PDB file of C-alpha atoms in Angstrom:
ATOM      1  CA  ASP A   1    -172.132 110.881 -78.197  1.00  0.00           C
ATOM      2  CA  ALA A   2    -168.762 112.665 -77.532  1.00  0.00           C
ATOM      3  CA  ARG A   3    -165.402 111.460 -77.311  1.00  0.00           C
ATOM      4  CA  VAL A   4    -162.244 112.115 -76.802  1.00  0.00           C
ATOM      5  CA  THR A   5    -159.482 111.088 -78.999  1.00  0.00           C
ATOM      6  CA  GLN A   6    -156.313 109.156 -79.131  1.00  0.00           C
ATOM      7  CA  THR A   7    -154.064 108.640 -81.999  1.00  0.00           C
ATOM      8  CA  PRO A   8    -151.956 105.928 -82.275  1.00  0.00           C
ATOM      9  CA  ARG A   9    -153.601 103.203 -79.749  1.00  0.00           C
ATOM     10  CA  HIS A  10    -150.591 101.607 -79.945  1.00  0.00           C
ATOM     11  CA  LYS A  11    -146.605 102.457 -80.240  1.00  0.00           C
ATOM     12  CA  VAL A  12    -143.421 100.214 -79.878  1.00  0.00           C
ATOM     13  CA  THR A  13    -140.208 102.284 -81.050  1.00  0.00           C
ATOM     14  CA  GLU A  14    -136.434 102.246 -80.305  1.00  0.00           C
ATOM     15  CA  MET A  15    -134.804 103.714 -77.625  1.00  0.00           C
ATOM     16  CA  GLY A  16    -133.593 107.184 -78.657  1.00  0.00           C
ATOM     17  CA  GLN A  17    -136.015 107.701 -81.530  1.00  0.00           C
ATOM     18  CA  GLU A  18    -138.815 109.855 -81.791  1.00  0.00           C
ATOM     19  CA  VAL A  19    -142.922 109.751 -80.532  1.00  0.00           C
ATOM     20  CA  THR A  20    -145.431 111.883 -80.973  1.00  0.00           C
ATOM     21  CA  MET A  21    -149.275 111.065 -79.713  1.00  0.00           C
ATOM     22  CA  ARG A  22    -151.384 112.931 -80.636  1.00  0.00           C
ATOM     23  CA  CYS A  23    -155.281 114.038 -78.669  1.00  0.00           C
ATOM     24  CA  GLN A  24    -158.485 115.503 -80.110  1.00  0.00           C
ATOM     25  CA  PRO A  25    -160.329 116.958 -77.368  1.00  0.00           C
ATOM     26  CA  ILE A  26    -163.902 116.751 -77.541  1.00  0.00           C
ATOM     27  CA  LEU A  27    -165.610 119.728 -79.219  1.00  0.00           C
ATOM     28  CA  GLY A  28    -165.892 122.617 -76.846  1.00  0.00           C
ATOM     29  CA  HIS A  29    -163.414 121.550 -74.125  1.00  0.00           C
ATOM     30  CA  ASN A  30    -161.395 124.358 -73.543  1.00  0.00           C
ATOM     31  CA  THR A  31    -159.307 122.601 -71.126  1.00  0.00           C
ATOM     32  CA  VAL A  32    -156.996 119.655 -71.866  1.00  0.00           C
ATOM     33  CA  PHE A  33    -154.119 116.734 -70.201  1.00  0.00           C
ATOM     34  CA  TRP A  34    -152.243 115.184 -70.503  1.00  0.00           C
ATOM     35  CA  TYR A  35    -151.639 111.717 -67.865  1.00  0.00           C
ATOM     36  CA  ARG A  36    -149.292 109.214 -67.893  1.00  0.00           C
ATOM     37  CA  GLN A  37    -150.191 105.871 -65.865  1.00  0.00           C
ATOM     38  CA  THR A  38    -147.740 103.212 -65.155  1.00  0.00           C
ATOM     39  CA  MET A  39    -147.996 100.358 -62.748  1.00  0.00           C
ATOM     40  CA  MET A  40    -145.744 101.737 -60.072  1.00  0.00           C
ATOM     41  CA  GLN A  41    -146.170 105.389 -59.910  1.00  0.00           C
ATOM     42  CA  GLY A  42    -150.382 105.919 -61.051  1.00  0.00           C
ATOM     43  CA  LEU A  43    -151.466 108.231 -62.723  1.00  0.00           C
ATOM     44  CA  GLU A  44    -149.358 111.138 -62.960  1.00  0.00           C
ATOM     45  CA  LEU A  45    -150.580 114.791 -64.460  1.00  0.00           C
ATOM     46  CA  LEU A  46    -147.768 115.987 -66.762  1.00  0.00           C
ATOM     47  CA  ALA A  47    -148.847 118.698 -68.337  1.00  0.00           C
ATOM     48  CA  TYR A  48    -152.672 120.760 -68.449  1.00  0.00           C
ATOM     49  CA  PHE A  49    -153.946 123.524 -70.964  1.00  0.00           C
ATOM     50  CA  ARG A  50    -156.303 126.077 -70.587  1.00  0.00           C
ATOM     51  CA  ASN A  51    -157.814 127.577 -74.110  1.00  0.00           C
ATOM     52  CA  ARG A  52    -154.600 126.194 -75.121  1.00  0.00           C
ATOM     53  CA  ALA A  53    -152.404 127.556 -73.272  1.00  0.00           C
ATOM     54  CA  PRO A  54    -149.996 125.651 -70.928  1.00  0.00           C
ATOM     55  CA  LEU A  55    -150.346 126.528 -67.648  1.00  0.00           C
ATOM     56  CA  ASP A  56    -148.819 123.110 -66.155  1.00  0.00           C
ATOM     57  CA  ASP A  57    -146.303 121.266 -66.940  1.00  0.00           C
ATOM     58  CA  SER A  58    -144.181 120.786 -63.632  1.00  0.00           C
ATOM     59  CA  GLY A  59    -144.534 116.653 -64.282  1.00  0.00           C
ATOM     60  CA  MET A  60    -143.150 116.543 -67.430  1.00  0.00           C
ATOM     61  CA  PRO A  61    -139.539 115.797 -67.477  1.00  0.00           C
ATOM     62  CA  LYS A  62    -138.265 119.191 -69.963  1.00  0.00           C
ATOM     63  CA  ASP A  63    -135.422 118.038 -71.070  1.00  0.00           C
ATOM     64  CA  ARG A  64    -136.963 114.991 -73.542  1.00  0.00           C
ATOM     65  CA  PHE A  65    -141.080 115.881 -73.288  1.00  0.00           C
ATOM     66  CA  SER A  66    -142.875 118.717 -74.529  1.00  0.00           C
ATOM     67  CA  ALA A  67    -146.635 119.166 -74.632  1.00  0.00           C
ATOM     68  CA  GLU A  68    -148.444 121.880 -77.046  1.00  0.00           C
ATOM     69  CA  MET A  69    -151.664 122.772 -78.189  1.00  0.00           C
ATOM     70  CA  PRO A  70    -150.996 123.813 -82.529  1.00  0.00           C
ATOM     71  CA  ASP A  71    -155.192 124.730 -82.363  1.00  0.00           C
ATOM     72  CA  ALA A  72    -157.544 123.945 -80.276  1.00  0.00           C
ATOM     73  CA  THR A  73    -158.622 120.443 -81.939  1.00  0.00           C
ATOM     74  CA  LEU A  74    -154.946 118.692 -81.523  1.00  0.00           C
ATOM     75  CA  ALA A  75    -153.042 118.254 -78.450  1.00  0.00           C
ATOM     76  CA  THR A  76    -149.804 116.616 -78.339  1.00  0.00           C
ATOM     77  CA  LEU A  77    -147.213 115.672 -76.429  1.00  0.00           C
ATOM     78  CA  LYS A  78    -143.999 114.336 -77.666  1.00  0.00           C
ATOM     79  CA  ILE A  79    -140.930 112.242 -76.050  1.00  0.00           C
ATOM     80  CA  GLN A  80    -137.229 113.207 -78.056  1.00  0.00           C
ATOM     81  CA  PRO A  81    -135.406 111.094 -77.374  1.00  0.00           C
ATOM     82  CA  SER A  82    -137.896 108.504 -76.454  1.00  0.00           C
ATOM     83  CA  GLU A  83    -135.715 105.542 -73.860  1.00  0.00           C
ATOM     84  CA  PRO A  84    -137.313 102.517 -71.995  1.00  0.00           C
ATOM     85  CA  ARG A  85    -138.956 104.236 -68.722  1.00  0.00           C
ATOM     86  CA  ASP A  86    -141.165 106.149 -70.562  1.00  0.00           C
ATOM     87  CA  SER A  87    -143.115 102.772 -71.736  1.00  0.00           C
ATOM     88  CA  ALA A  88    -146.284 103.605 -70.124  1.00  0.00           C
ATOM     89  CA  VAL A  89    -149.837 104.331 -71.644  1.00  0.00           C
ATOM     90  CA  TYR A  90    -150.473 108.386 -71.784  1.00  0.00           C
ATOM     91  CA  PHE A  91    -153.825 109.489 -71.609  1.00  0.00           C
ATOM     92  CA  CYS A  92    -155.630 112.418 -72.481  1.00  0.00           C
ATOM     93  CA  ALA A  93    -158.280 114.822 -70.842  1.00  0.00           C
ATOM     94  CA  SER A  94    -160.749 117.546 -71.675  1.00  0.00           C
ATOM     95  CA  GLY A  95    -162.767 119.586 -69.915  1.00  0.00           C
ATOM     96  CA  LEU A  96    -164.576 122.590 -69.451  1.00  0.00           C
ATOM     97  CA  PRO A  97    -164.621 124.516 -65.914  1.00  0.00           C
ATOM     98  CA  LEU A  98    -167.737 125.956 -65.297  1.00  0.00           C
ATOM     99  CA  VAL A  99    -167.895 126.168 -62.196  1.00  0.00           C
ATOM    100  CA  GLY A 100    -164.980 127.185 -59.745  1.00  0.00           C
ATOM    101  CA  PRO A 101    -162.556 124.626 -60.322  1.00  0.00           C
ATOM    102  CA  GLN A 102    -161.953 122.018 -63.386  1.00  0.00           C
ATOM    103  CA  GLU A 103    -165.437 120.351 -63.540  1.00  0.00           C
ATOM    104  CA  THR A 104    -165.479 116.196 -65.408  1.00  0.00           C
ATOM    105  CA  GLN A 105    -162.239 114.937 -67.440  1.00  0.00           C
ATOM    106  CA  TYR A 106    -163.224 113.262 -70.339  1.00  0.00           C
ATOM    107  CA  PHE A 107    -160.468 109.750 -70.572  1.00  0.00           C
ATOM    108  CA  GLY A 108    -159.703 109.158 -74.216  1.00  0.00           C
ATOM    109  CA  PRO A 109    -158.367 105.338 -75.054  1.00  0.00           C
ATOM    110  CA  GLY A 110    -154.934 106.301 -74.156  1.00  0.00           C
ATOM    111  CA  THR A 111    -151.629 105.178 -75.916  1.00  0.00           C
ATOM    112  CA  ARG A 112    -150.106 102.516 -75.332  1.00  0.00           C
ATOM    113  CA  LEU A 113    -146.391 102.739 -75.730  1.00  0.00           C
ATOM    114  CA  LEU A 114    -143.416 100.363 -75.534  1.00  0.00           C
ATOM    115  CA  VAL A 115    -140.006 101.801 -75.674  1.00  0.00           C
ATOM    116  CA  LEU A 116    -137.242  98.817 -76.339  1.00  0.00           C
TER     117      LEU A 116
ATOM    118  CA  ALA B   1    -149.755 119.114 -49.520  1.00  0.00           C
ATOM    119  CA  GLN B   2    -152.987 117.147 -50.556  1.00  0.00           C
ATOM    120  CA  SER B   3    -153.421 113.327 -50.675  1.00  0.00           C
ATOM    121  CA  VAL B   4    -155.601 110.963 -51.421  1.00  0.00           C
ATOM    122  CA  THR B   5    -155.540 107.241 -49.428  1.00  0.00           C
ATOM    123  CA  GLN B   6    -158.008 104.551 -50.985  1.00  0.00           C
ATOM    124  CA  PRO B   7    -155.681 102.415 -48.344  1.00  0.00           C
ATOM    125  CA  ASP B   8    -157.425  98.660 -50.328  1.00  0.00           C
ATOM    126  CA  ILE B   9    -155.460  97.491 -53.444  1.00  0.00           C
ATOM    127  CA  HIS B  10    -157.388  94.708 -53.980  1.00  0.00           C
ATOM    128  CA  ILE B  11    -161.162  92.985 -53.139  1.00  0.00           C
ATOM    129  CA  THR B  12    -162.728  90.212 -53.922  1.00  0.00           C
ATOM    130  CA  VAL B  13    -166.402  90.130 -54.025  1.00  0.00           C
ATOM    131  CA  SER B  14    -169.077  87.553 -55.273  1.00  0.00           C
ATOM    132  CA  GLU B  15    -171.766  88.700 -57.705  1.00  0.00           C
ATOM    133  CA  GLY B  16    -174.738  90.077 -55.736  1.00  0.00           C
ATOM    134  CA  ALA B  17    -172.761  90.649 -52.658  1.00  0.00           C
ATOM    135  CA  SER B  18    -173.004  94.252 -51.906  1.00  0.00           C
ATOM    136  CA  LEU B  19    -169.935  96.732 -52.045  1.00  0.00           C
ATOM    137  CA  GLU B  20    -167.953  99.120 -50.378  1.00  0.00           C
ATOM    138  CA  LEU B  21    -164.053 100.943 -51.577  1.00  0.00           C
ATOM    139  CA  ARG B  22    -163.056 103.164 -49.198  1.00  0.00           C
ATOM    140  CA  CYS B  23    -161.066 106.524 -49.726  1.00  0.00           C
ATOM    141  CA  ASN B  24    -159.307 109.076 -47.784  1.00  0.00           C
ATOM    142  CA  TYR B  25    -157.638 112.945 -48.323  1.00  0.00           C
ATOM    143  CA  SER B  26    -156.116 114.845 -46.666  1.00  0.00           C
ATOM    144  CA  TYR B  27    -157.320 118.237 -47.517  1.00  0.00           C
ATOM    145  CA  GLY B  28    -157.707 121.559 -45.211  1.00  0.00           C
ATOM    146  CA  ALA B  29    -160.909 123.189 -47.236  1.00  0.00           C
ATOM    147  CA  THR B  30    -163.615 121.381 -48.583  1.00  0.00           C
ATOM    148  CA  PRO B  31    -162.622 119.154 -51.132  1.00  0.00           C
ATOM    149  CA  TYR B  32    -164.040 118.463 -54.604  1.00  0.00           C
ATOM    150  CA  LEU B  33    -164.366 115.252 -54.747  1.00  0.00           C
ATOM    151  CA  PHE B  34    -164.341 112.593 -57.820  1.00  0.00           C
ATOM    152  CA  TRP B  35    -164.823 108.925 -58.492  1.00  0.00           C
ATOM    153  CA  TYR B  36    -163.341 107.261 -61.383  1.00  0.00           C
ATOM    154  CA  VAL B  37    -163.299 103.176 -63.278  1.00  0.00           C
ATOM    155  CA  GLN B  38    -161.040 102.798 -65.459  1.00  0.00           C
ATOM    156  CA  SER B  39    -161.523  98.589 -67.513  1.00  0.00           C
ATOM    157  CA  PRO B  40    -159.295  97.288 -69.124  1.00  0.00           C
ATOM    158  CA  GLY B  41    -157.330  98.821 -71.973  1.00  0.00           C
ATOM    159  CA  GLN B  42    -159.453 101.488 -71.170  1.00  0.00           C
ATOM    160  CA  GLY B  43    -159.389 105.602 -69.798  1.00  0.00           C
ATOM    161  CA  LEU B  44    -160.692 106.466 -67.268  1.00  0.00           C
ATOM    162  CA  GLN B  45    -164.846 107.129 -66.591  1.00  0.00           C
ATOM    163  CA  LEU B  46    -166.584 109.530 -64.352  1.00  0.00           C
ATOM    164  CA  LEU B  47    -168.859 107.642 -61.196  1.00  0.00           C
ATOM    165  CA  LEU B  48    -170.022 110.661 -59.504  1.00  0.00           C
ATOM    166  CA  LYS B  49    -168.840 113.628 -57.909  1.00  0.00           C
ATOM    167  CA  TYR B  50    -169.494 115.381 -54.866  1.00  0.00           C
ATOM    168  CA  PHE B  51    -169.286 119.633 -54.798  1.00  0.00           C
ATOM    169  CA  SER B  52    -171.489 120.402 -52.258  1.00  0.00           C
ATOM    170  CA  GLY B  53    -174.531 119.871 -51.118  1.00  0.00           C
ATOM    171  CA  ASP B  54    -176.329 116.236 -50.092  1.00  0.00           C
ATOM    172  CA  THR B  55    -173.654 114.719 -49.005  1.00  0.00           C
ATOM    173  CA  LEU B  56    -174.757 111.405 -50.372  1.00  0.00           C
ATOM    174  CA  VAL B  57    -174.055 111.323 -54.299  1.00  0.00           C
ATOM    175  CA  GLN B  58    -175.641 109.597 -56.790  1.00  0.00           C
ATOM    176  CA  GLY B  59    -173.692 107.726 -59.607  1.00  0.00           C
ATOM    177  CA  ILE B  60    -174.035 106.574 -62.638  1.00  0.00           C
ATOM    178  CA  LYS B  61    -173.944 102.426 -62.703  1.00  0.00           C
ATOM    179  CA  GLY B  62    -175.837 102.226 -59.617  1.00  0.00           C
ATOM    180  CA  PHE B  63    -172.804 103.466 -57.331  1.00  0.00           C
ATOM    181  CA  GLU B  64    -173.216 106.230 -54.970  1.00  0.00           C
ATOM    182  CA  ALA B  65    -170.626 107.901 -52.039  1.00  0.00           C
ATOM    183  CA  GLU B  66    -171.001 109.000 -49.010  1.00  0.00           C
ATOM    184  CA  PHE B  67    -168.816 112.042 -48.173  1.00  0.00           C
ATOM    185  CA  LYS B  68    -168.636 112.326 -44.782  1.00  0.00           C
ATOM    186  CA  ARG B  69    -166.154 115.667 -43.405  1.00  0.00           C
ATOM    187  CA  SER B  70    -165.241 114.244 -39.843  1.00  0.00           C
ATOM    188  CA  GLN B  71    -163.529 111.377 -41.557  1.00  0.00           C
ATOM    189  CA  SER B  72    -162.238 113.192 -43.948  1.00  0.00           C
ATOM    190  CA  SER B  73    -163.470 109.898 -46.297  1.00  0.00           C
ATOM    191  CA  PHE B  74    -165.323 109.238 -49.122  1.00  0.00           C
ATOM    192  CA  ASN B  75    -166.363 106.216 -49.301  1.00  0.00           C
ATOM    193  CA  LEU B  76    -167.754 105.140 -52.501  1.00  0.00           C
ATOM    194  CA  ARG B  77    -171.102 101.793 -52.531  1.00  0.00           C
ATOM    195  CA  LYS B  78    -173.061  99.904 -54.425  1.00  0.00           C
ATOM    196  CA  PRO B  79    -176.117  97.640 -53.453  1.00  0.00           C
ATOM    197  CA  SER B  80    -175.285  94.532 -55.334  1.00  0.00           C
ATOM    198  CA  VAL B  81    -172.501  93.981 -57.616  1.00  0.00           C
ATOM    199  CA  HIS B  82    -172.447  92.877 -60.699  1.00  0.00           C
ATOM    200  CA  TRP B  83    -169.566  90.843 -62.810  1.00  0.00           C
ATOM    201  CA  SER B  84    -169.573  93.621 -65.270  1.00  0.00           C
ATOM    202  CA  ASP B  85    -168.124  96.198 -62.022  1.00  0.00           C
ATOM    203  CA  ALA B  86    -165.030  94.170 -62.145  1.00  0.00           C
ATOM    204  CA  ALA B  87    -162.509  96.913 -62.989  1.00  0.00           C
ATOM    205  CA  GLU B  88    -160.084  99.531 -61.113  1.00  0.00           C
ATOM    206  CA  TYR B  89    -161.823 102.494 -58.455  1.00  0.00           C
ATOM    207  CA  PHE B  90    -160.241 105.515 -58.862  1.00  0.00           C
ATOM    208  CA  CYS B  91    -160.883 108.774 -56.237  1.00  0.00           C
ATOM    209  CA  ALA B  92    -159.925 111.561 -56.994  1.00  0.00           C
ATOM    210  CA  VAL B  93    -159.985 115.155 -55.471  1.00  0.00           C
ATOM    211  CA  VAL B  94    -158.489 119.202 -56.929  1.00  0.00           C
ATOM    212  CA  ASP B  95    -155.548 120.228 -55.656  1.00  0.00           C
ATOM    213  CA  THR B  96    -156.079 124.227 -54.020  1.00  0.00           C
ATOM    214  CA  GLY B  97    -155.301 125.804 -57.066  1.00  0.00           C
ATOM    215  CA  GLY B  98    -157.946 124.125 -58.650  1.00  0.00           C
ATOM    216  CA  PHE B  99    -156.995 122.286 -61.238  1.00  0.00           C
ATOM    217  CA  LYS B 100    -154.786 119.721 -60.364  1.00  0.00           C
ATOM    218  CA  THR B 101    -156.633 116.497 -60.208  1.00  0.00           C
ATOM    219  CA  ILE B 102    -154.813 114.085 -57.234  1.00  0.00           C
ATOM    220  CA  PHE B 103    -155.265 110.827 -58.021  1.00  0.00           C
ATOM    221  CA  GLY B 104    -155.596 107.363 -55.822  1.00  0.00           C
ATOM    222  CA  ALA B 105    -153.417 104.401 -55.787  1.00  0.00           C
ATOM    223  CA  GLY B 106    -156.451 102.995 -57.222  1.00  0.00           C
ATOM    224  CA  THR B 107    -158.723  99.663 -55.417  1.00  0.00           C
ATOM    225  CA  ARG B 108    -159.610  97.350 -58.276  1.00  0.00           C
ATOM    226  CA  LEU B 109    -162.556  94.800 -58.002  1.00  0.00           C
ATOM    227  CA  PHE B 110    -162.669  91.249 -58.762  1.00  0.00           C
ATOM    228  CA  VAL B 111    -165.817  89.660 -58.946  1.00  0.00           C
ATOM    229  CA  LYS B 112    -166.604  86.028 -58.354  1.00  0.00           C
ATOM    230  CA  ALA B 113    -169.654  83.692 -59.180  1.00  0.00           C
TER     231      ALA B 113
END
């Protein structure tokens, strides 16, 4: 049963610290999405990769957030420095577009981040 | 710009009763529409999707949805709700660029015994 995995599942840190979240997409999937979910904003797309290349990161605060795919099996989302307003659940999703736009996105369990 | 509206923030139904969750979208052409479910502490899981063809779409867990172009709607239905269906449900549409999924705000479903 192929799944998207995310680590860590929970992270508590202090303001100003660097946070790195990792995602392993489903083997063979060539699209990766990073989302942030909060009560106030709902689900927000932060970044999108296809074949490891970033196609859209317009939803990401550029001054402190960065997203990369060092290889096809690993996507990372970094926050440096972190701020309390970054507290949220961060989801990674992967997909395999077959016909026209992207097909189903498969979501990981999320990383719950709390910045004190 | 495309948008998705889920008018109901939360809904409560009795176990065994029927369910309909509303979704309206704003899009100029034929949209690609999805329904996802999120259980507490979990990621989103696809219930069903509509790309073209038959406007009544069957999904997992006994859910179905009907695409109505005239009403710009894609409502989710289930004839008999189970307690395990309590979760948050998201309607989504793929934007004109073909990759950015726009999610509605979600509808939280409560199931009472």
